[in-house]
JSON list of C-alpha atoms in Angstrom, two decimals:
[
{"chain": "A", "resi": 1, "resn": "UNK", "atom": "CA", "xyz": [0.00, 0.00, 0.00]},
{"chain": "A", "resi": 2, "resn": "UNK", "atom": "CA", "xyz": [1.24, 3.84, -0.60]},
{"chain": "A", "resi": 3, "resn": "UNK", "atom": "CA", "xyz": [1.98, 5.79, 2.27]},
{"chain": "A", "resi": 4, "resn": "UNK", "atom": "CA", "xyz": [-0.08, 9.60, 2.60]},
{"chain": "A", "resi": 5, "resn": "UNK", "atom": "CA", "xyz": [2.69, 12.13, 1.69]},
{"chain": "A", "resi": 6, "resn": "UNK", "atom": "CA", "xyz": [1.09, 14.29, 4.77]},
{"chain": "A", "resi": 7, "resn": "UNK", "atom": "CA", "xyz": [1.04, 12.11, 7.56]},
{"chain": "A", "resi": 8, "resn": "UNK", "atom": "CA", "xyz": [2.66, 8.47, 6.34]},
{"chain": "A", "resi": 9, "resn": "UNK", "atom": "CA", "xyz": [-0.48, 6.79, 6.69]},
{"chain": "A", "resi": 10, "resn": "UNK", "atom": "CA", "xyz": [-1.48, 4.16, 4.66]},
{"chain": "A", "resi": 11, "resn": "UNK", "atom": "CA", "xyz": [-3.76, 5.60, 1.61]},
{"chain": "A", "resi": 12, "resn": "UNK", "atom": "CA", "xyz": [-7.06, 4.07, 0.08]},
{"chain": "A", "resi": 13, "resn": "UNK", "atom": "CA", "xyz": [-7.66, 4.02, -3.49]},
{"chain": "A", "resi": 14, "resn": "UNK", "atom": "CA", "xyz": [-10.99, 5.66, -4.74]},
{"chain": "A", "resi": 15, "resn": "UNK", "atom": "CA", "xyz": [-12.65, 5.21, -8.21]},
{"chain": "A", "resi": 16, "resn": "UNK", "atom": "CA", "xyz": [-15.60, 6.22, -10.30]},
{"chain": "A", "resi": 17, "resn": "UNK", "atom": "CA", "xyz": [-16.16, 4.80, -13.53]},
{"chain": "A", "resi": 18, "resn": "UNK", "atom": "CA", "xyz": [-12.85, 4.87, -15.16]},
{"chain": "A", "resi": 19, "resn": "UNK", "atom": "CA", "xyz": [-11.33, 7.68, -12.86]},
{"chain": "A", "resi": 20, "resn": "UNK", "atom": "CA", "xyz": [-9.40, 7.41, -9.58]},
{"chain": "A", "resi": 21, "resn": "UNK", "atom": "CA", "xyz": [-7.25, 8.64, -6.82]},
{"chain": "A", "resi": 22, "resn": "UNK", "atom": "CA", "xyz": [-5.98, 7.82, -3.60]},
{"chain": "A", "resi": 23, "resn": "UNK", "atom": "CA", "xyz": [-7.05, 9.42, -0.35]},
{"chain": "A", "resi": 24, "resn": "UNK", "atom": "CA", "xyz": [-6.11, 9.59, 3.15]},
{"chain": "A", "resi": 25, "resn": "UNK", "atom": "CA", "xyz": [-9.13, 8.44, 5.80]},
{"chain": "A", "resi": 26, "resn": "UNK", "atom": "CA", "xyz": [-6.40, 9.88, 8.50]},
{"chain": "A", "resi": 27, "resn": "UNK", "atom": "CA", "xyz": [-5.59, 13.44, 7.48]},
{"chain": "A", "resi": 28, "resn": "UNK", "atom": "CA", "xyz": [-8.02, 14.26, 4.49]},
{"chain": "A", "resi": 29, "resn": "UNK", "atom": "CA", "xyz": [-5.27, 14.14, 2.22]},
{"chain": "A", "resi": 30, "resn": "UNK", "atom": "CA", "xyz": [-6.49, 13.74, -1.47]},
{"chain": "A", "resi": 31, "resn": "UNK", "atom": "CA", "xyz": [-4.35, 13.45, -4.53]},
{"chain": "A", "resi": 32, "resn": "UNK", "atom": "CA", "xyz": [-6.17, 16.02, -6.58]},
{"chain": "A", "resi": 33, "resn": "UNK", "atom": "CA", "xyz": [-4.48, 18.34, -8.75]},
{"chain": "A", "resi": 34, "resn": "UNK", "atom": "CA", "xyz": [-5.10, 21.90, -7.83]},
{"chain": "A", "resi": 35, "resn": "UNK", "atom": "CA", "xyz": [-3.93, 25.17, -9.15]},
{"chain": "A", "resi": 36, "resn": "UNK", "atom": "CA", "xyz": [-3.13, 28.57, -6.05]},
{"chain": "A", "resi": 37, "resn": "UNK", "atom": "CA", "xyz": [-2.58, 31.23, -8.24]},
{"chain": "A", "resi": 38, "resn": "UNK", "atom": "CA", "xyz": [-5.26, 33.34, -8.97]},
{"chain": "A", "resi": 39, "resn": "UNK", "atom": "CA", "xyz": [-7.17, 33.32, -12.23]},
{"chain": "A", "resi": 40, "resn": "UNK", "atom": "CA", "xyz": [-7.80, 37.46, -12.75]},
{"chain": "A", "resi": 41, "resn": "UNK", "atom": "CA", "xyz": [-5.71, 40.11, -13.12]},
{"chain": "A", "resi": 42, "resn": "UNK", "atom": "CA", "xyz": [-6.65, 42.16, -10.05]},
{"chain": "A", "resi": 43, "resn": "UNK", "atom": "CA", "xyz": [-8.31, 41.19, -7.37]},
{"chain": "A", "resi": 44, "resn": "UNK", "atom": "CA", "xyz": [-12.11, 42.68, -7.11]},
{"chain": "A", "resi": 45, "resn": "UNK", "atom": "CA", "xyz": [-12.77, 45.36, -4.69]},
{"chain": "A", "resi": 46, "resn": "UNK", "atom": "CA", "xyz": [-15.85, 44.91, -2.30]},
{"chain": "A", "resi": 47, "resn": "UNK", "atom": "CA", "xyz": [-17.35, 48.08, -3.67]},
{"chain": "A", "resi": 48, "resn": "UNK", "atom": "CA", "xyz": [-17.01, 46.44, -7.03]},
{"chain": "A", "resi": 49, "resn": "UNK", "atom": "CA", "xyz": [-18.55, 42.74, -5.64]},
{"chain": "A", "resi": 50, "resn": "UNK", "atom": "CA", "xyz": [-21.39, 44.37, -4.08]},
{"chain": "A", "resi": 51, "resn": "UNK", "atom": "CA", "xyz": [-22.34, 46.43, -7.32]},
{"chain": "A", "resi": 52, "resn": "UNK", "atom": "CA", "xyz": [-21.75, 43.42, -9.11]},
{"chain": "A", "resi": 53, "resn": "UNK", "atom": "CA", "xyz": [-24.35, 41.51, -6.54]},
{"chain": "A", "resi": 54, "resn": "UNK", "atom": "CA", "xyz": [-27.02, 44.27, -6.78]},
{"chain": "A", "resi": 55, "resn": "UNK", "atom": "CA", "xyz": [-27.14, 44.94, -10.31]},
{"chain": "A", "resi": 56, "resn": "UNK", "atom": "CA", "xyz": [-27.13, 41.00, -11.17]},
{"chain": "A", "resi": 57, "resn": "UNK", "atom": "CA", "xyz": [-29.67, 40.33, -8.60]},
{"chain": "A", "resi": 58, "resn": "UNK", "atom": "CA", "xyz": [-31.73, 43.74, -9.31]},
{"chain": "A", "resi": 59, "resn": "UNK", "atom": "CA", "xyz": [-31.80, 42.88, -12.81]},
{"chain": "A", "resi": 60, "resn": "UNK", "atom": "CA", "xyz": [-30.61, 46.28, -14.72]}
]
């Protein structure tokens, strides 16, 4: 069996369909590929998410 890289406990296998991945039941550890950089260019203000909110839920 493969050992977690986070806490070097023993890893179970999970599948669905033709896709899987191993996980730790120990730490939460889960081989999933994931991506920290953000996507935009600059971060939104929370003047500007708040407009955003009102005008999308307001309908204009």
């Amino acid at each position: 069996m493969e050992q977690c890289p986070r806490c070097g406990g023993t890893v179970e296998e999970l599948s669905l369909g033709a896709v899987s991945t191993v996980a730790c039941p120990y730490c939460g550890f889960a081989d999933v590929p994931v991506e920290h950089q953000p996507e935009g260019n600059e971060p939104e203000s929370w003047r500007d998410a708040f407009n955003r909110f009102y005008e999308e839920s307001v309908g204009e």
